[in-house]
Coordinates of C-alpha atoms in Angstrom, one line a residue:
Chain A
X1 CA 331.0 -80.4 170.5
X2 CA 327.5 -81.2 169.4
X3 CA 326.6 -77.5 170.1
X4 CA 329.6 -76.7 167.2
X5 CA 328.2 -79.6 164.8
X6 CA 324.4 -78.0 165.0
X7 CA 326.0 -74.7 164.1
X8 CA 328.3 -75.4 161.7
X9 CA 325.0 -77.2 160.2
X10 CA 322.8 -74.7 160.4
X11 CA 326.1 -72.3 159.0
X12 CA 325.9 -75.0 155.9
X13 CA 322.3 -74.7 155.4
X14 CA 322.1 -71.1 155.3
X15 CA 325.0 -70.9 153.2
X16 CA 323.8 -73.2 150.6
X17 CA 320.2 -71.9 150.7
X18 CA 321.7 -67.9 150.4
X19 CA 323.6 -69.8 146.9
X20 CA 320.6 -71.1 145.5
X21 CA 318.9 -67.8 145.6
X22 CA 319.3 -66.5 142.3
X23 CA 317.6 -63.5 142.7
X24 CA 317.7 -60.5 144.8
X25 CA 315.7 -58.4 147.0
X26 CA 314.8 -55.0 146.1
X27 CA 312.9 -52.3 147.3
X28 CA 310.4 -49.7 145.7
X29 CA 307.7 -47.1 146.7
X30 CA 304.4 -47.8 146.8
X31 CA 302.5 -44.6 147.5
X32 CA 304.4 -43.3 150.5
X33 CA 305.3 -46.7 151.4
X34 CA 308.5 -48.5 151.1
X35 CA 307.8 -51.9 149.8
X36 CA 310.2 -54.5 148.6
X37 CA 310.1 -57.8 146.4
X38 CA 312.5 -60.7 144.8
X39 CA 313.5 -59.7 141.3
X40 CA 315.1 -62.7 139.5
X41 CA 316.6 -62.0 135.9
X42 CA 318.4 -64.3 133.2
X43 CA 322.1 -64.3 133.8
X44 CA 322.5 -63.0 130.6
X45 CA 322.3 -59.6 129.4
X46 CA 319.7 -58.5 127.7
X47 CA 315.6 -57.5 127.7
X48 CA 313.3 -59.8 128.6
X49 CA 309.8 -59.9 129.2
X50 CA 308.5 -59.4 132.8
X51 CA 306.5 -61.3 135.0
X52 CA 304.7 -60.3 138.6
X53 CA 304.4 -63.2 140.7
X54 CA 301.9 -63.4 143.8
X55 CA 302.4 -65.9 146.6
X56 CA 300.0 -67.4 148.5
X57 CA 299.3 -67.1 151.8
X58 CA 302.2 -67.9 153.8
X59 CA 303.7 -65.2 152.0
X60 CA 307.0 -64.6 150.2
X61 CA 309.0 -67.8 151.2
X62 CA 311.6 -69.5 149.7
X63 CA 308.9 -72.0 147.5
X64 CA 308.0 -68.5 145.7
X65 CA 311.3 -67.5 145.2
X66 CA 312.8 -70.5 143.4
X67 CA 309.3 -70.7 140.9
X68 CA 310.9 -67.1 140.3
X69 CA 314.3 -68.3 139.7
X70 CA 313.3 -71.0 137.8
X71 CA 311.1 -68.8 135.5
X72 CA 314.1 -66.4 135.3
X73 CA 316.0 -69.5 134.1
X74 CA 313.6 -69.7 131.1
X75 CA 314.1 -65.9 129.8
X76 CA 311.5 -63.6 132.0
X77 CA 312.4 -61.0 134.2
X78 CA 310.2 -61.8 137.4
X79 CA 309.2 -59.6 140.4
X80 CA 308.0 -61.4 143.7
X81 CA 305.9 -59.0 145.4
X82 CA 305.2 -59.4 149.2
X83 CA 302.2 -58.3 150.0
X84 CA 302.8 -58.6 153.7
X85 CA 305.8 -56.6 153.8
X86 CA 308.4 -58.6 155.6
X87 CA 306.1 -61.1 157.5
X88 CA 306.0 -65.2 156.2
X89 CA 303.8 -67.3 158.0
X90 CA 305.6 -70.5 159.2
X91 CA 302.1 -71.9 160.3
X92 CA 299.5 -72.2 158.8
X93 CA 297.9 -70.4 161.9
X94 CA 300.2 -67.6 161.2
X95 CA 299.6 -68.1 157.0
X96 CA 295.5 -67.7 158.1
X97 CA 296.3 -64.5 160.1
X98 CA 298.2 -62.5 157.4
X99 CA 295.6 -63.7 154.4
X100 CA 292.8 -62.3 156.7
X101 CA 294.5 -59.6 157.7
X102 CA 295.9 -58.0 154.0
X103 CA 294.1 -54.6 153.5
X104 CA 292.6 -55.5 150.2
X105 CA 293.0 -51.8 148.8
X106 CA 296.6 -51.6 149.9
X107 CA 297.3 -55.0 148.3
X108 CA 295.9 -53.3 145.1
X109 CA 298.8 -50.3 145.3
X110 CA 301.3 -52.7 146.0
X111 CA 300.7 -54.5 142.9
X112 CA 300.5 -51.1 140.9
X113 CA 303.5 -50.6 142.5
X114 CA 305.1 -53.6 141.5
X115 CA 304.1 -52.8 137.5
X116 CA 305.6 -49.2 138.1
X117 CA 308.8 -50.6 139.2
X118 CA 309.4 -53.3 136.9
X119 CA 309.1 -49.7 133.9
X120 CA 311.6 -48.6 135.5
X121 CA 314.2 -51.7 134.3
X122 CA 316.6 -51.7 131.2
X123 CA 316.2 -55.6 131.3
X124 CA 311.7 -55.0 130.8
X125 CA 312.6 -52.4 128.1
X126 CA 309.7 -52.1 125.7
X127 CA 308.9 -56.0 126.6
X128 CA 305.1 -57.4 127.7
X129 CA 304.1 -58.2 131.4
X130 CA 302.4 -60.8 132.6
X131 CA 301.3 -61.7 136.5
X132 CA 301.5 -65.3 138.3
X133 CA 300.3 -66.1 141.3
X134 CA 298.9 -69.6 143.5
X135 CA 296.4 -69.9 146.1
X136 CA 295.6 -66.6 147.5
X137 CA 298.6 -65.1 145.3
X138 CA 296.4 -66.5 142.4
X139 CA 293.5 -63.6 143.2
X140 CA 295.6 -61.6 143.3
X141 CA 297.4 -62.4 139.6
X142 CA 294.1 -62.1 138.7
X143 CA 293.4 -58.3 140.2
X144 CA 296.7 -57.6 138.6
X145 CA 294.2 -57.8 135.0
X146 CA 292.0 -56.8 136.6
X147 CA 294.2 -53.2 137.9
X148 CA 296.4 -53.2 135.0
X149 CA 293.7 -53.9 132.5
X150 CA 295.3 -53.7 128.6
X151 CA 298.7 -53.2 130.5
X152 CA 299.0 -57.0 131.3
X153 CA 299.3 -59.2 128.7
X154 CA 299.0 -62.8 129.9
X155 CA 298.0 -63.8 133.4
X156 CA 298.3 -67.1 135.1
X157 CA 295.9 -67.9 138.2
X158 CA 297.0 -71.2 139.7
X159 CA 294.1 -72.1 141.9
X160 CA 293.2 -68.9 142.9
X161 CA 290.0 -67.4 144.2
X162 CA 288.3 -65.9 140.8
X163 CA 285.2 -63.5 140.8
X164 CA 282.4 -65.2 138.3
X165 CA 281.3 -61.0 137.9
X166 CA 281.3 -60.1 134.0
X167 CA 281.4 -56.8 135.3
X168 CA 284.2 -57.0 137.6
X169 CA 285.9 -58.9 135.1
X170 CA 285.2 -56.8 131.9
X171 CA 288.4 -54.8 132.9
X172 CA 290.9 -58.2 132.0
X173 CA 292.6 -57.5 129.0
X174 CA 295.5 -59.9 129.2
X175 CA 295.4 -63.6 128.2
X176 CA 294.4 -66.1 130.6
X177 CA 295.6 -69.2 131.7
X178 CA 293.2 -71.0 134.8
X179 CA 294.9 -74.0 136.5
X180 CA 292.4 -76.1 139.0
X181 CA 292.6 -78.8 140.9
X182 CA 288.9 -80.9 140.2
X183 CA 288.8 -81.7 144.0
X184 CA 289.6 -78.4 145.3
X185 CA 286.4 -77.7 147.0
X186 CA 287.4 -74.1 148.1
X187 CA 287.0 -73.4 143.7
X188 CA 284.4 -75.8 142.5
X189 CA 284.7 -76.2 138.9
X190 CA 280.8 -76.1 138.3
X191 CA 280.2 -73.2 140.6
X192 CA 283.2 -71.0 139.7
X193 CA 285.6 -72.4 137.5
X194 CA 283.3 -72.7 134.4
X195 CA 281.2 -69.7 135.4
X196 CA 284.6 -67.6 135.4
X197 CA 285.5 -68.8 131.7
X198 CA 282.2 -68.1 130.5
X199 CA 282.2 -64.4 131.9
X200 CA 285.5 -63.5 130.3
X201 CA 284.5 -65.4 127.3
X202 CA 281.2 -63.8 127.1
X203 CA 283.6 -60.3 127.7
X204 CA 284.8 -61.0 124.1
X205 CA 288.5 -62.1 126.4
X206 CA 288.1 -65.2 123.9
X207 CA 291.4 -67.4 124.5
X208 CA 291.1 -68.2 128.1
X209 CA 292.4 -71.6 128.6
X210 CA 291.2 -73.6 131.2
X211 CA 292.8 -76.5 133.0
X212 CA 291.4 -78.4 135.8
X213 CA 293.5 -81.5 137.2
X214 CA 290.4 -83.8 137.8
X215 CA 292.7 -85.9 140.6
X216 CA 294.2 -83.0 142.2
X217 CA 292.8 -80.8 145.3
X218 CA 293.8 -77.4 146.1
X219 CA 297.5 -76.1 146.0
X220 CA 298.8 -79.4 144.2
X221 CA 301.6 -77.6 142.8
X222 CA 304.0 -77.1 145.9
X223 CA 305.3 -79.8 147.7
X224 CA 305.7 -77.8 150.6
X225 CA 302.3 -76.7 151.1
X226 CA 302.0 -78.5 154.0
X227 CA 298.4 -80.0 152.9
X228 CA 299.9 -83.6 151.4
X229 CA 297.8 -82.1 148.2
X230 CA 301.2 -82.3 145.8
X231 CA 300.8 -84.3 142.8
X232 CA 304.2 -84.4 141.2
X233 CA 302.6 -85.3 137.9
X234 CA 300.2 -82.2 137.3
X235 CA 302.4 -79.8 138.7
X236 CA 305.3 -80.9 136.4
X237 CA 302.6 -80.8 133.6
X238 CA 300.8 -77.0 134.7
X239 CA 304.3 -75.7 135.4
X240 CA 304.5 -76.8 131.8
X241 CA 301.6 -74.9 130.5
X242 CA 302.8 -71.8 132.3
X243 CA 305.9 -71.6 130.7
X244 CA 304.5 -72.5 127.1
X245 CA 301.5 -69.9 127.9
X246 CA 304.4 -67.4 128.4
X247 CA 306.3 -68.2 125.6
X248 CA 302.8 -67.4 123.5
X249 CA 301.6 -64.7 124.9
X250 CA 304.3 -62.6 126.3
X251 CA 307.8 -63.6 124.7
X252 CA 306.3 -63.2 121.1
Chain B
X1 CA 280.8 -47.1 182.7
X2 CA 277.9 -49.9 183.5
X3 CA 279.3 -53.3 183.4
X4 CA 279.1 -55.2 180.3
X5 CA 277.0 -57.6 182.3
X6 CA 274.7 -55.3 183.3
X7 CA 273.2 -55.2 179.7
X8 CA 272.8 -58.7 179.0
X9 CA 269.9 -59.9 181.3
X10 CA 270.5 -63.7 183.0
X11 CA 268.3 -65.3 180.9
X12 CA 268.3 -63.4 177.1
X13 CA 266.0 -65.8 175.7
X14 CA 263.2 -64.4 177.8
X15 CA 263.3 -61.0 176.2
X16 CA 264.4 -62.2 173.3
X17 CA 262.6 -63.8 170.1
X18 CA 264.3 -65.2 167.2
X19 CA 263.6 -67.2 164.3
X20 CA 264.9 -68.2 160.6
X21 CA 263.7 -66.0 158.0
X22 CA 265.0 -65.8 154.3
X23 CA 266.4 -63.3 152.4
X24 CA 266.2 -62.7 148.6
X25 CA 269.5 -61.8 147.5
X26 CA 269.9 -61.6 143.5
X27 CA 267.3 -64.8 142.5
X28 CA 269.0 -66.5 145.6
X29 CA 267.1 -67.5 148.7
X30 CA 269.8 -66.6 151.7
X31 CA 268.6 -68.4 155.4
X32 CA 269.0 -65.3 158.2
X33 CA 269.0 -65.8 161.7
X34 CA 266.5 -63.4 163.5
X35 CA 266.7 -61.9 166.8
X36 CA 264.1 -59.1 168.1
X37 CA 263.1 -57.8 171.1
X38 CA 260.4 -59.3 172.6
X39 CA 258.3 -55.9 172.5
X40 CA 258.4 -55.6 168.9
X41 CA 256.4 -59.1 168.5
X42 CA 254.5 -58.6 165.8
X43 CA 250.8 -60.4 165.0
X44 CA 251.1 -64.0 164.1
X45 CA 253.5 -64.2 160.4
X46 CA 254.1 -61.2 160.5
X47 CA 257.5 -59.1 161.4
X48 CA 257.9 -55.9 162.1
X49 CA 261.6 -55.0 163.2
X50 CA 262.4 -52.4 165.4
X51 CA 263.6 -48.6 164.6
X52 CA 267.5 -49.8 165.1
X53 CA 268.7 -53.2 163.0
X54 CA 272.0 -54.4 163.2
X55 CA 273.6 -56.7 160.4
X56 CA 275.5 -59.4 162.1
X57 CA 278.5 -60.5 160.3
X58 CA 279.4 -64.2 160.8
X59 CA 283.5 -65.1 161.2
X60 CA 285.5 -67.7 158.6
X61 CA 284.0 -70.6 160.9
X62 CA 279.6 -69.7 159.6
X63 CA 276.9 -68.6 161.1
X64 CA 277.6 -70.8 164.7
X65 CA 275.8 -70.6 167.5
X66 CA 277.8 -68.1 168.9
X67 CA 277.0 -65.3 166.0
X68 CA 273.1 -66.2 166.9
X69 CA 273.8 -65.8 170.9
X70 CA 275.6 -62.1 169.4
X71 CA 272.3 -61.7 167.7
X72 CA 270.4 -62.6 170.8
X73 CA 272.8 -59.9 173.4
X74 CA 271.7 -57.2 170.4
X75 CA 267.7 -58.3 170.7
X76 CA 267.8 -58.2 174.9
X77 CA 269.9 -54.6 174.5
X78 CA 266.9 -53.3 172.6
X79 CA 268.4 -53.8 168.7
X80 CA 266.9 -56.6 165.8
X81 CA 269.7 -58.2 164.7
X82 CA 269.8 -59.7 161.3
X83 CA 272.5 -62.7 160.3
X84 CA 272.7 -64.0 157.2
X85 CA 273.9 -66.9 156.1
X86 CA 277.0 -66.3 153.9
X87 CA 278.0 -70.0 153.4
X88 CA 274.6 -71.3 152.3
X89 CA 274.4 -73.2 155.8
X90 CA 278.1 -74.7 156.2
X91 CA 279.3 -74.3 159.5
X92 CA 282.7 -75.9 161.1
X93 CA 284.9 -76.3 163.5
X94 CA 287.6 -77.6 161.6
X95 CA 290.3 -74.6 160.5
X96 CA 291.3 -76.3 157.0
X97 CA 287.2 -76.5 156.3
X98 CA 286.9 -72.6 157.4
X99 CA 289.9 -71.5 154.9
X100 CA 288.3 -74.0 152.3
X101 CA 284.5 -72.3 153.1
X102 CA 286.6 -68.6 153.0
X103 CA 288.1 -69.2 150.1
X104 CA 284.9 -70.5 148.0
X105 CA 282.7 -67.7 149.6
X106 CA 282.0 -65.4 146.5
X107 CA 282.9 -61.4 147.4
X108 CA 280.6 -60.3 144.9
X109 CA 277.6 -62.7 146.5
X110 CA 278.9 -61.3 150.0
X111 CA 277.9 -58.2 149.5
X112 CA 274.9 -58.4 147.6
X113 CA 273.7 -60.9 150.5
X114 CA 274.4 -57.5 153.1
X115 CA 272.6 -55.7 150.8
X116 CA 269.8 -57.4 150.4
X117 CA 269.6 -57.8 154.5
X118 CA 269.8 -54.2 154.6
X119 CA 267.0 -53.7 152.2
X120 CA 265.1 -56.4 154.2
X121 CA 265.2 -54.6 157.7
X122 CA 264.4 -51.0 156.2
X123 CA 261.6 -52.6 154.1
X124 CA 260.2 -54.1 157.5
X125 CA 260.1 -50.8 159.1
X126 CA 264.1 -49.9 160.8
X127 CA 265.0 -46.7 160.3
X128 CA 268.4 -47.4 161.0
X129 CA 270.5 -49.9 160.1
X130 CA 273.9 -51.1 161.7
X131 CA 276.2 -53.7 161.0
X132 CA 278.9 -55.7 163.1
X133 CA 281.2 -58.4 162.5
X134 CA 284.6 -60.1 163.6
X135 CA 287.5 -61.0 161.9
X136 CA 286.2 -62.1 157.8
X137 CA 282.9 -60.9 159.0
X138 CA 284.9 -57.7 160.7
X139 CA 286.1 -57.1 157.6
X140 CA 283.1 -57.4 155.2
X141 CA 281.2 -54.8 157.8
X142 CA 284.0 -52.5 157.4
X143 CA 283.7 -53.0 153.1
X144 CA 280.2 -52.3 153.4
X145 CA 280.9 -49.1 155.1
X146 CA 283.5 -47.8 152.5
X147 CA 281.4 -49.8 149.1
X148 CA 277.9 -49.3 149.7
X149 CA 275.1 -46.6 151.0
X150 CA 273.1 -49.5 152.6
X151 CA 274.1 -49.0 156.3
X152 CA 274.4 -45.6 159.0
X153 CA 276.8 -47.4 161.3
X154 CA 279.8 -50.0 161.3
X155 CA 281.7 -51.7 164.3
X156 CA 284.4 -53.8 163.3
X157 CA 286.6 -56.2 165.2
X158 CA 289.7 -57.1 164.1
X159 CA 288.8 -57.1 160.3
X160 CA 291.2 -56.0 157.5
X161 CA 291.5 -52.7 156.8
X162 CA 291.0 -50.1 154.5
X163 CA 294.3 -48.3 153.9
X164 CA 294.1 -46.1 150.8
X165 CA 292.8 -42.3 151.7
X166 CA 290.4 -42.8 148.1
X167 CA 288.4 -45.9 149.6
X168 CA 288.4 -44.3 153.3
X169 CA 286.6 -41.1 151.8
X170 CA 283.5 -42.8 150.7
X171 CA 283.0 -44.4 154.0
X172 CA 280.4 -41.6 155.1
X173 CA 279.1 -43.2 158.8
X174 CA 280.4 -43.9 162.4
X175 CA 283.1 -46.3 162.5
X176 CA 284.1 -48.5 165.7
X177 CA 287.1 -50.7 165.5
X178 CA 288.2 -52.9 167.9
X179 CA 291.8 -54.6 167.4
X180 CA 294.4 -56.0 168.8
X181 CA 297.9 -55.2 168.8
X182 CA 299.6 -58.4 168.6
X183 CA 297.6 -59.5 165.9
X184 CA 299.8 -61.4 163.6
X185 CA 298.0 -60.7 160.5
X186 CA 297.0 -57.0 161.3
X187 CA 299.9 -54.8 162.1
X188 CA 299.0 -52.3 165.4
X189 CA 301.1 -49.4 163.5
X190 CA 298.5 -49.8 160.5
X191 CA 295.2 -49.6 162.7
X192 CA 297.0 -46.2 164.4
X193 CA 297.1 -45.2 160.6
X194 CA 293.8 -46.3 160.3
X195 CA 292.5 -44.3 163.4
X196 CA 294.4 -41.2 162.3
X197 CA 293.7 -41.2 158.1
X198 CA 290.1 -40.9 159.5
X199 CA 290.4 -38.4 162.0
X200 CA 292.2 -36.7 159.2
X201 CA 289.5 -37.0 156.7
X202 CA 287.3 -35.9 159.5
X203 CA 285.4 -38.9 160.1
X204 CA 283.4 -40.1 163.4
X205 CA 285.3 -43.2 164.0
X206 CA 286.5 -44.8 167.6
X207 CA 289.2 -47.1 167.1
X208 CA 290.7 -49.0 170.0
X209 CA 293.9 -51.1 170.0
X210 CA 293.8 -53.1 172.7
X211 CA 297.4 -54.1 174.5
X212 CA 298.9 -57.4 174.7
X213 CA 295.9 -59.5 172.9
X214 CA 295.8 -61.2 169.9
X215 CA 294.1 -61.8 166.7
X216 CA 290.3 -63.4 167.6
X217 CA 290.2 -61.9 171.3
X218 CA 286.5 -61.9 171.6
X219 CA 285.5 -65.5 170.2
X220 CA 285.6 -68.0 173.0
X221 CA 286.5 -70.6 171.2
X222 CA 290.1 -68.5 170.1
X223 CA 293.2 -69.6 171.9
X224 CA 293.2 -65.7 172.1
X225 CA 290.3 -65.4 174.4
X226 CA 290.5 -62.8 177.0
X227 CA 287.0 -62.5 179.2
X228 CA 287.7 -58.7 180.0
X229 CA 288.7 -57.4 176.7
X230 CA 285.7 -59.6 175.4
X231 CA 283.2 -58.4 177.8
X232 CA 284.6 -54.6 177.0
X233 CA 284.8 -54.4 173.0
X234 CA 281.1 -55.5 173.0
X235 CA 279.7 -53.1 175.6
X236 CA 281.4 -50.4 173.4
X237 CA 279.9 -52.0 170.8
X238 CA 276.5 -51.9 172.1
X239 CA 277.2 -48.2 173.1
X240 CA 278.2 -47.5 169.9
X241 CA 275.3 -48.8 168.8
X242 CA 272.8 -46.9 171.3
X243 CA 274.4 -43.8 170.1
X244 CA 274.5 -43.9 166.5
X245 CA 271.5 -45.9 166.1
X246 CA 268.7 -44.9 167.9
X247 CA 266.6 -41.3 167.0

């Protein structure tokens, strides 16, 4: 009996998680490879600007994939890559493993990839791009400007590692939007944070907007980071930004 | 094939000298950990390294004492080994402060720091110049291979790899890997890609995937330890070396 109960749970749960999934998984070339990724669209017809979104290192789990339904909720057509193709890290162990692991160069085609694909949708038609990404996911937003160059039009790097090179950064194009946790001490804010704005600012990439949550540490924006680094407030507030920085750059 | 043992004597530090030395790497003063032979003793202050240098790559955890003692089996095999220090002198123990330290380390800095511990070994008389390094560190040695000119030989241990045929073209010396094929992070079907994009492109590279082991194999202090497969990827790597380095 208890044996039926614990399935018919586990039935409910997957059930109910498979409903709230919006979105969809889809699969794509990239180079000879077959790569896939969650697309999440507005329910209603239409075009739509697009968004690439990067997760961080646990990979493409279900926290990703309802920021991308809830972003789709607001009027963007959003692509979660997975750079690990297939694999999620459950620990953070396993998280550690995959983010040292990911072939830097491949990660690069993948999010070419991603860009080529979204082209190919009625729903992106003629509309801007931007990228997205926390944590780990948040470099790699970032080498999506970096790739994509004038391509991308707004990018969002949510506590990500960023490069304080004016050289490697000359190639950003897009708008930026920086969001940093003041007691992250992977990303200090005197070392890189304000070096970073000052190299894309001194790139003539004048509008970059900085935001650093003085009280919050790293990855304060997901509640299931498994850190106890959520604050409720500032993510609510930079979850805020991002959609107004959208709005701006990319659905104008 | 010698045993592994057979090349590290009982006591290293008696052949061995080593000190802390400082490299200049772009206005920044970089500490390095430096292991010679002790026939290459130089007068007093002075150093003069050997004909074959090896660049030793510290992991996500710092320059421990375990990188040094990997410095110190190079120096009683016959190499200098040079380590800097990528983190500015943080070291742990503690995994959340190694992601924290991996995450804030700087690429850019990274390899300008290799660079200018290349420049430092050939400017102190090595003719050639290697470089090793396991898991972040494995990785880095491998980027150094594909990104820069500054080294003629690269063994690395379960680092990331290169993937794309464009980036594995300019890599232009040796190559050793050693990985492991239940490494979560590292798929084993990848590093036989790996192996075979570069026998392709017809470069000398010797890439072992070792059965049944796991990410961090070599490092004692890995949950993943396994004496054998240890004791073998480094006598292959000293091998390498011997082969690749020496005139």
């Amino acid at each position: 009996m208890k044996k039926i109960l614990i399935l018919a749970l586990a039935l409910f749960i997957a059930l109910s998680a498979q409903a709230a999934e919006k979105g969809k998984t889809v699969k794509y070339k990239s180079g000879k490879d077959d790569v896939s990724g969650y697309l999440a669209m507005p329910e209603k017809k239409g075009t739509y600007p697009a968004v690439i979104m990067v997760h961080e290192w646990n990979g493409l789990n279900d926290w990703v994939k309802a920021q991308a339904d809830d972003l789709a909720s607001k009027g963007y057509v959003v692509l979660a890559v997975d750079l690990y193709r297939g694999k999620v890290g459950k620990t953070k162990e396993e998280a550690q493993a995959l983010m040292q692991g990911l072939s830097k160069d491949r990660a690069a085609e993948d999010l070419k990839a991603s860009y080529a694909y979204i082209e190919t949708l009625d729903e992106t038609k003629g509309q801007k791009v931007g990228s997205i990404g926390w944590c780990m996911g948040g470099g790699y937003a970032l080498a999506t400007a970096q790739i994509l160059s004038e391509k991308l039009s707004a990018c969002v790097v949510c506590y990500g590692f960023v490069t304080t090179d004016k050289k490697e950064l000359a190639p950003v194009k897009a708008k930026v939007l920086g969001i940093f946790g003041g007691k992250d001490t992977g990303i200090p804010v005197d070392k890189t944070v304000k070096p970073f704005e000052a190299a894309l600012k001194e790139n003539g990439n004048k509008d970059v907007e900085i935001k650093v949550y003085p009280n919050s540490g790293h990855a304060f924006m997901n509640a299931t980071n498994g850190m106890n680094t959520y604050n409720e407030a500032d993510a609510k507030d930079a979850w805020a930004k991002t959609i107004a920085f959208f709005g701006k750059n990319l659905a104008k | 094939m010698p045993q592994a043992a057979a090349l590290q004597p009982a006591h290293p530090q008696s052949t061995v000298q080593s000190k802390q030395i400082f490299l200049q790497s772009e206005g920044d003063s970089v500490a390095a950990y430096l292991a010679m032979p002790v026939e290459s003793r130089a007068a007093a202050g002075e150093t003069r390294v050997g004909d074959a240098a090896i660049i030793v790559v510290h992991s996500r955890w710092g320059l421990d004492k375990w990188t040094k003692r990997r410095c110190d089996s190079l120096a009683a095999a016959g190499f200098t080994a040079l380590a800097p220090d990528l983190y500015r002198s943080e070291v742990t123990e503690d995994f959340m402060t190694a992601h924290e330290l991996e995450r804030a380390v700087p690429q850019n800095r990274v390899r300008q720091d290799l660079v200018a511990a290349a420049l430092y070994l050939r400017s102190n008389g090595a003719k050639k110049t290697g470089i090793v390094g396991w898991s972040m560190g494995g990785t880095f040695a491998l980027r150094m291979a594909s990104e820069t000119k500054a080294i003629d030989a690269c063994a690395t241990n379960y680092g990331a790899l290169i993937t794309t045929e464009a980036a594995l073209k300019n890599i232009t010396v040796p190559v050793l890997g050693n990985y492991a094929a239940q490494d979560f992070g590292i798929d084993s079907a990848d590093v036989a890609t790996f192996r075979n994009t570069l026998k392709t492109l017809g470069k000398t590279a010797d890439v072992k995937i070792y059965p049944n082991l796991a990410h961090a194999f070599a490092s004692p202090e890995s949950e993943a330890y396994s004496d054998r497969e240890a004791k073998d990827a480094w006598q292959r790597t000293i091998f390498f070396f011997r082969r690749y380095l020496r005139p």
